Tab-separated table of C-alpha atoms in Angstrom:
chain	number	residue	atom	x	y	z
A	1	MET	CA	-31.171	67.186	92.961
A	2	LYS	CA	-34.502	66.389	90.201
A	3	LYS	CA	-33.303	67.435	86.473
A	4	LYS	CA	-36.033	68.292	83.783
A	5	LEU	CA	-35.276	65.905	80.279
A	6	GLN	CA	-35.635	67.828	77.556
A	7	VAL	CA	-37.350	65.721	75.026
A	8	PHE	CA	-37.352	66.613	71.338
A	9	ILE	CA	-40.572	65.711	69.402
A	10	SER	CA	-40.033	65.270	66.236
A	11	SER	CA	-43.443	64.530	63.596
A	12	THR	CA	-45.036	65.434	60.193
A	13	PHE	CA	-46.752	68.579	61.402
A	14	ILE	CA	-50.359	69.567	59.785
A	15	ASP	CA	-51.326	65.985	59.927
A	16	LEU	CA	-50.600	65.429	63.202
A	17	LYS	CA	-51.254	68.213	65.313
A	18	ASP	CA	-53.611	67.201	67.959
A	19	GLU	CA	-51.149	64.104	68.500
A	20	ARG	CA	-48.710	66.485	69.198
A	21	GLN	CA	-50.182	68.989	71.787
A	22	ALA	CA	-51.123	65.839	73.499
A	23	ALA	CA	-47.192	65.024	73.793
A	24	VAL	CA	-46.367	68.337	75.000
A	25	GLU	CA	-48.851	68.112	77.458
A	26	ALA	CA	-47.948	64.771	78.609
A	27	ILE	CA	-44.286	65.559	79.241
A	28	LEU	CA	-44.591	69.169	81.021
A	29	ASP	CA	-47.180	66.952	83.455
A	30	ALA	CA	-44.163	64.850	83.411
A	31	GLY	CA	-41.872	67.045	85.176
A	32	HIS	CA	-39.827	67.285	81.704
A	33	ILE	CA	-39.472	70.438	78.787
A	34	PRO	CA	-41.027	69.405	75.482
A	35	ALA	CA	-38.904	70.801	72.395
A	36	GLY	CA	-40.141	70.400	68.224
A	37	MET	CA	-40.489	72.190	65.322
A	38	GLU	CA	-43.236	74.779	67.160
A	39	LEU	CA	-39.834	76.690	67.282
A	40	PHE	CA	-38.865	77.634	63.772
A	41	LYS	CA	-40.561	77.941	60.118
A	42	ALA	CA	-40.626	75.496	58.070
A	43	GLY	CA	-39.165	76.084	54.649
A	44	ASN	CA	-36.099	78.511	56.196
A	45	GLU	CA	-33.310	77.049	54.280
A	46	ASN	CA	-31.586	77.044	57.295
A	47	GLN	CA	-34.101	74.619	58.948
A	48	LEU	CA	-31.861	71.225	59.517
A	49	LYS	CA	-29.717	73.044	60.772
A	50	THR	CA	-31.537	74.187	63.101
A	51	ILE	CA	-32.758	70.652	63.893
A	52	LYS	CA	-30.055	69.514	64.687
A	53	ARG	CA	-28.926	72.218	67.505
A	54	TRP	CA	-32.186	71.512	69.117
A	55	ILE	CA	-31.163	67.570	69.026
A	56	ASP	CA	-28.115	68.454	70.255
A	57	GLU	CA	-29.559	69.826	73.231
A	58	SER	CA	-32.034	67.838	73.766
A	59	ASP	CA	-31.847	64.843	76.435
A	60	VAL	CA	-34.389	61.768	74.414
A	61	TYR	CA	-35.891	61.766	70.964
A	62	LEU	CA	-39.673	60.999	70.612
A	63	LEU	CA	-41.043	60.321	67.461
A	64	ILE	CA	-44.986	59.860	66.483
A	65	LEU	CA	-45.412	57.591	63.580
A	66	GLY	CA	-48.894	58.784	61.571
A	67	GLY	CA	-49.255	57.845	58.386
A	68	ARG	CA	-47.519	60.452	56.307
A	69	TYR	CA	-43.934	60.949	55.050
A	70	GLY	CA	-43.580	64.434	55.496
A	71	SER	CA	-41.956	67.926	53.676
A	72	LEU	CA	-38.154	66.634	51.601
A	73	GLU	CA	-35.083	68.192	52.241
A	74	LYS	CA	-33.848	69.229	48.573
A	75	GLU	CA	-30.381	67.179	48.837
A	76	SER	CA	-31.098	63.963	50.745
A	77	GLY	CA	-34.865	62.829	48.766
A	78	LYS	CA	-35.155	62.707	52.478
A	79	SER	CA	-38.367	63.651	55.037
A	80	TYR	CA	-37.152	66.209	57.664
A	81	THR	CA	-39.182	63.533	59.841
A	82	HIS	CA	-36.749	60.492	58.814
A	83	LEU	CA	-33.876	62.890	58.514
A	84	GLU	CA	-34.375	63.675	62.085
A	85	TYR	CA	-34.732	60.831	63.536
A	86	GLU	CA	-32.049	59.124	61.981
A	87	TYR	CA	-29.669	61.694	63.768
A	88	ALA	CA	-30.863	61.062	66.698
A	89	ILE	CA	-29.982	57.478	66.174
A	90	GLU	CA	-26.572	58.699	64.878
A	91	LYS	CA	-25.776	60.260	67.810
A	92	GLY	CA	-26.427	57.225	70.065
A	93	MET	CA	-29.400	59.289	71.807
A	94	ARG	CA	-31.888	57.224	74.087
A	95	VAL	CA	-35.027	57.752	71.354
A	96	PHE	CA	-39.011	55.877	71.348
A	97	ALA	CA	-41.838	55.967	68.846
A	98	THR	CA	-45.747	56.266	68.505
A	99	VAL	CA	-46.964	54.628	66.039
A	100	LEU	CA	-50.609	55.229	65.484
A	101	SER	CA	-52.495	52.310	65.194
A	102	GLU	CA	-54.199	51.762	61.783
A	103	PRO	CA	-57.342	52.103	62.782
A	104	TRP	CA	-56.764	55.483	64.644
A	105	LEU	CA	-55.400	56.269	60.745
A	106	TYR	CA	-58.812	55.382	58.998
A	107	ASN	CA	-60.424	57.558	62.097
A	108	LYS	CA	-59.372	60.373	61.061
A	109	ALA	CA	-59.122	59.756	56.955
A	110	SER	CA	-62.241	59.071	57.728
A	111	GLN	CA	-63.049	62.626	59.643
A	112	ILE	CA	-60.291	65.110	58.042
A	113	GLY	CA	-59.754	63.114	54.504
A	114	GLY	CA	-57.247	59.855	53.309
A	115	ALA	CA	-55.274	62.458	51.348
A	116	ASN	CA	-54.301	64.774	54.753
A	117	VAL	CA	-53.639	61.482	56.447
A	118	PHE	CA	-51.750	58.723	54.458
A	119	GLU	CA	-48.867	59.041	51.981
A	120	GLN	CA	-49.714	59.527	48.844
A	121	GLN	CA	-46.603	60.440	47.014
A	122	GLU	CA	-43.381	59.234	48.733
A	123	GLN	CA	-45.565	55.201	49.598
A	124	GLU	CA	-41.977	53.899	49.355
A	125	LYS	CA	-40.136	55.543	51.554
A	126	TYR	CA	-42.700	55.875	54.090
A	127	LYS	CA	-42.661	52.615	54.204
A	128	LYS	CA	-38.932	51.696	54.016
A	129	PHE	CA	-38.822	54.326	57.258
A	130	LYS	CA	-41.936	52.880	59.081
A	131	ASP	CA	-39.961	49.549	58.654
A	132	PHE	CA	-37.049	51.227	60.211
A	133	VAL	CA	-38.712	52.491	63.126
A	134	HIS	CA	-40.353	49.061	64.168
A	135	THR	CA	-36.532	47.431	64.406
A	136	LYS	CA	-36.032	50.302	67.714
A	137	VAL	CA	-38.040	51.070	70.666
A	138	ILE	CA	-42.475	51.852	69.793
A	139	ARG	CA	-45.047	51.839	71.329
A	140	ARG	CA	-48.578	51.767	69.439
A	141	VAL	CA	-51.233	54.107	70.520
A	142	GLU	CA	-55.129	53.676	69.435
A	143	ASP	CA	-56.224	57.052	71.388
A	144	PHE	CA	-54.461	60.519	72.817
A	145	LYS	CA	-54.601	58.260	76.171
A	146	ASP	CA	-52.572	55.954	75.131
A	147	ILE	CA	-49.867	58.817	73.559
A	148	LYS	CA	-49.767	60.488	77.175
A	149	LEU	CA	-49.464	57.087	78.886
A	150	SER	CA	-46.786	55.822	76.449
A	151	ILE	CA	-44.165	58.872	76.871
A	152	HIS	CA	-45.013	59.178	80.926
A	153	THR	CA	-44.136	55.336	81.242
A	154	THR	CA	-41.369	55.662	78.554
A	155	LEU	CA	-39.767	58.872	80.290
A	156	SER	CA	-40.110	57.292	83.809
A	157	GLU	CA	-38.308	53.717	82.521
A	158	PHE	CA	-35.110	56.256	80.771
A	159	LYS	CA	-35.022	58.261	83.442
A	160	ASP	CA	-34.573	54.864	86.146
A	161	MET	CA	-32.092	52.974	82.787
A	162	TYR	CA	-29.911	56.054	82.146
A	163	ASP	CA	-28.501	58.709	83.437
A	164	PHE	CA	-28.688	62.046	81.095
A	165	SER	CA	-27.708	65.568	81.318
A	166	GLY	CA	-30.553	67.619	81.988
A	167	TRP	CA	-31.889	70.887	83.326
A	168	VAL	CA	-31.757	71.525	86.893
A	169	LYS	CA	-32.821	74.752	88.982
A	170	GLY	CA	-30.169	76.929	89.590
A	171	SER	CA	-31.385	76.652	93.468
A	172	GLU	CA	-30.527	72.628	93.984
A	173	VAL	CA	-27.057	73.603	92.533
A	174	GLU	CA	-24.306	73.032	95.090
A	175	ASP	CA	-22.753	76.154	95.279
A	176	SER	CA	-19.234	75.329	94.118
A	177	THR	CA	-17.276	78.828	95.559
A	178	GLU	CA	-15.498	76.665	98.357
A	179	LEU	CA	-15.162	73.816	95.781
A	180	ILE	CA	-12.734	76.162	93.118
A	181	LYS	CA	-11.353	78.158	95.729
A	182	GLU	CA	-10.160	74.496	97.374
A	183	ASN	CA	-8.802	73.510	93.581
A	184	ARG	CA	-7.025	76.768	93.535
A	185	GLU	CA	-5.178	76.142	96.550
A	186	LEU	CA	-4.458	72.695	95.111
A	187	LEU	CA	-3.270	74.710	91.832
A	188	LYS	CA	-0.482	76.041	93.949
A	189	GLU	CA	0.422	73.615	95.719
A	190	ASN	CA	0.616	71.216	92.620
A	191	THR	CA	2.475	74.328	91.260
A	192	LYS	CA	4.608	74.719	94.160
A	193	LEU	CA	5.234	70.556	94.076
A	194	LYS	CA	6.354	70.612	90.515
A	195	ASP	CA	7.972	73.089	91.068
A	196	LEU	CA	10.397	71.733	93.999
A	197	LEU	CA	10.440	68.170	91.057
A	198	ASP	CA	12.381	70.024	88.574
A	199	THR	CA	14.680	71.663	91.096
A	200	GLN	CA	15.568	68.359	92.098
A	201	LYS	CA	15.936	66.891	88.912
A	202	ARG	CA	18.173	69.446	87.767
A	203	GLU	CA	20.173	69.107	91.594
A	204	ARG	CA	20.464	65.472	90.283
A	205	SER	CA	21.987	66.078	86.676
A	206	ARG	CA	24.408	68.059	88.250
A	207	LEU	CA	24.794	65.710	90.810
A	208	MET	CA	25.638	63.252	87.810
A	209	ARG	CA	27.690	65.369	85.533
A	210	PHE	CA	29.838	65.444	88.952
A	211	TYR	CA	29.874	62.175	90.459
A	212	GLY	CA	32.010	61.143	87.221
A	213	PRO	CA	35.526	63.147	87.991
A	214	PHE	CA	34.635	62.552	92.425
A	215	ASP	CA	34.691	58.633	91.465
A	216	ASN	CA	37.796	59.410	89.896
A	217	GLU	CA	39.378	61.623	93.038
A	218	VAL	CA	38.653	58.674	95.041
A	219	ARG	CA	40.331	55.951	92.847
A	220	TRP	CA	43.167	58.281	92.366
A	221	PHE	CA	43.288	58.967	95.909
A	222	GLY	CA	43.351	54.841	96.348
A	223	HIS	CA	46.235	54.604	94.227
A	224	VAL	CA	48.491	57.466	95.477
A	225	ILE	CA	47.930	55.573	99.160
A	226	SER	CA	48.795	52.724	97.606
A	227	GLY	CA	51.775	53.990	95.964
A	228	VAL	CA	52.926	56.142	99.901
A	229	ALA	CA	52.466	52.911	101.692
A	230	PHE	CA	54.205	51.265	98.773
A	231	SER	CA	56.963	53.779	99.046
A	232	ALA	CA	57.388	54.451	102.776
A	233	LYS	CA	58.690	50.387	102.936
A	234	ASP	CA	61.402	51.097	101.256
A	235	ALA	CA	62.873	54.142	103.106
A	236	GLU	CA	65.392	54.199	104.729
A	237	SER	CA	65.026	56.735	107.583
A	238	LYS	CA	62.974	58.906	109.566
A	239	GLU	CA	63.617	62.143	107.016
A	240	GLU	CA	63.009	60.460	103.839
A	241	LEU	CA	60.515	58.867	105.693
A	242	ILE	CA	58.799	62.115	106.223
A	243	LYS	CA	59.566	63.459	103.092
A	244	LYS	CA	56.974	60.893	101.442
A	245	LEU	CA	54.551	61.958	103.891
A	246	ASP	CA	55.265	65.938	102.945
A	247	GLU	CA	54.964	65.192	99.343
A	248	TYR	CA	51.755	62.948	99.590
A	249	LYS	CA	50.794	66.039	101.838
A	250	ALA	CA	51.276	68.335	99.239
A	251	GLU	CA	49.800	66.064	96.034
A	252	TYR	CA	46.588	65.124	97.875
A	253	ARG	CA	45.988	69.617	99.463
A	254	GLY	CA	46.303	70.321	95.542
A	255	ARG	CA	44.190	67.832	94.091
A	256	PHE	CA	41.394	68.127	96.417
A	257	GLU	CA	41.387	72.364	96.119
A	258	ASP	CA	40.571	72.172	92.890
A	259	ALA	CA	37.868	69.926	93.598
A	260	LEU	CA	36.673	72.219	96.308
A	261	GLU	CA	36.565	75.149	94.203
A	262	TYR	CA	34.694	73.160	92.003
A	263	CYS	CA	32.399	72.497	93.708
A	264	LYS	CA	32.009	76.319	95.582
A	265	THR	CA	30.996	77.375	91.466
A	266	GLU	CA	28.894	74.458	90.056
A	267	LEU	CA	27.804	72.576	92.863
A	268	PRO	CA	26.766	73.785	96.226
A	269	ILE	CA	24.701	70.650	97.792
A	270	MET	CA	28.065	69.493	97.715
A	271	HIS	CA	31.001	72.185	98.551
A	272	TYR	CA	30.096	71.336	102.413
A	273	HIS	CA	31.124	68.056	102.484
A	274	VAL	CA	33.675	67.989	100.430
A	275	LYS	CA	35.387	71.379	102.621
A	276	TRP	CA	34.925	69.562	106.175
A	277	PHE	CA	36.604	66.458	104.068
A	278	ILE	CA	39.631	68.565	103.084
A	279	ASP	CA	39.668	69.978	106.317
A	280	HIS	CA	38.975	67.224	108.413
A	281	ALA	CA	41.567	64.790	106.653
A	282	GLY	CA	44.425	67.754	105.874
A	283	GLU	CA	44.425	68.505	109.933
A	284	LYS	CA	44.998	64.672	110.793
A	285	LEU	CA	47.957	65.013	108.281
A	286	ASP	CA	49.556	67.402	109.379
A	287	SER	CA	48.977	65.951	113.268
A	288	PHE	CA	50.029	62.431	111.932
A	289	ILE	CA	53.345	63.960	110.488
A	290	GLU	CA	54.476	66.111	113.430
A	291	HIS	CA	53.585	62.425	115.494
A	292	ILE	CA	56.101	60.743	113.410
A	293	ARG	CA	58.502	63.941	112.809
A	294	GLY	CA	58.575	64.101	116.529
A	295	LYS	CA	58.721	60.334	118.214
A	296	ASN	CA	61.806	58.843	119.464
A	297	SER	CA	60.918	54.467	118.667
A	298	GLY	CA	62.234	52.621	116.416
A	299	PHE	CA	61.941	53.616	112.685
A	300	ALA	CA	59.644	49.807	112.025
A	301	GLY	CA	57.496	51.370	114.498
A	302	ASP	CA	57.261	54.175	111.899
A	303	LEU	CA	56.603	52.894	109.081
A	304	TYR	CA	54.255	50.818	110.437
A	305	GLU	CA	52.382	53.748	112.091
A	306	VAL	CA	51.875	55.069	108.830
A	307	TYR	CA	50.802	52.170	107.046
A	308	GLU	CA	48.028	51.760	109.001
A	309	TYR	CA	46.953	55.512	108.722
A	310	LEU	CA	46.817	55.389	105.015
A	311	ILE	CA	44.714	52.568	104.858
A	312	GLU	CA	42.388	54.230	107.303
A	313	GLU	CA	42.769	57.265	105.068
A	314	GLU	CA	41.119	55.347	102.532
A	315	LYS	CA	38.632	54.261	104.678
A	316	SER	CA	37.789	57.383	105.449
A	317	VAL	CA	37.204	58.233	101.409
A	318	GLN	CA	35.164	55.386	101.052
A	319	ARG	CA	33.292	56.575	103.350
A	320	THR	CA	32.753	60.097	101.994
A	321	LYS	CA	32.287	58.151	98.622
A	322	LYS	CA	28.964	56.641	100.148
A	323	SER	CA	27.980	59.622	101.976
A	324	PHE	CA	27.725	61.387	98.696
A	325	LEU	CA	25.966	58.706	96.661
A	326	ASP	CA	23.237	58.384	99.893
A	327	LEU	CA	22.855	62.261	98.987
A	328	LEU	CA	22.646	61.209	95.246
A	329	GLU	CA	19.662	58.979	96.279
A	330	SER	CA	17.835	61.391	97.896
A	331	VAL	CA	17.311	63.638	95.072
A	332	THR	CA	16.486	61.008	93.170
């Protein structure tokens, strides 16, 4: 993609018309775009503002420095050329100057008069400005050919060294329609993923709120199991043993039915897991109690079976707890 650079040309005007014209021709010959004070009128109260806007829109700043300081801007006491140069430096623009040699200036003075070539009133300001310019990139020129050559050479070097925004023909700009369409699709997908992430965060927050009470229930269940196992050892008959198991069943059912109701309204994602556990464990408990009730073996054997059953129930609850933790991990 071929870029055209916009080059702002700065200089005093009346005394350097021919030099400016040579610069314009050189910039055009190099395939770039010249810009400068020909675009606005001197004396306009908004002149400096207009100058800065054109400098802002340009890629390179070119100063042609002759023997005059130029028209003064009232507030600063500096010439417009001086202010333009300082502004371009402050902006960090690529700046270079073509400085007319002393022989060239004296030759011009012999043709159009010294007062039209050399500064008459602000000589000290001119000297300070010229010294400042010489601290930057300059090319000393002897004639019009040198001006054109210096511009061609410097712009070519700048293009190799720096990345400019420049100007590009519309026909050379890649059609971005498909890119824009793809970008919109990606934005939609990103919004969906963000919504999903927000949902997962909310769900995790609810799971974390449920985890405390759930963990308490598991601890409570462990205590109940231990208590039933301990009290079963003190049972003196099968009838007393079955009574203790029925009490355990009632307490177990009531406690976990409350947990199931909580899940149904507050935590639907856990409702299925808790309901399955309660139903499965309840059926096992009913079956086990009927099994003990219908046995004809000795009472000691019944106590041993009850103890084994309760131990297995505690393991089952711990597995359920682990499943819950795995679910919690999956939505973090």
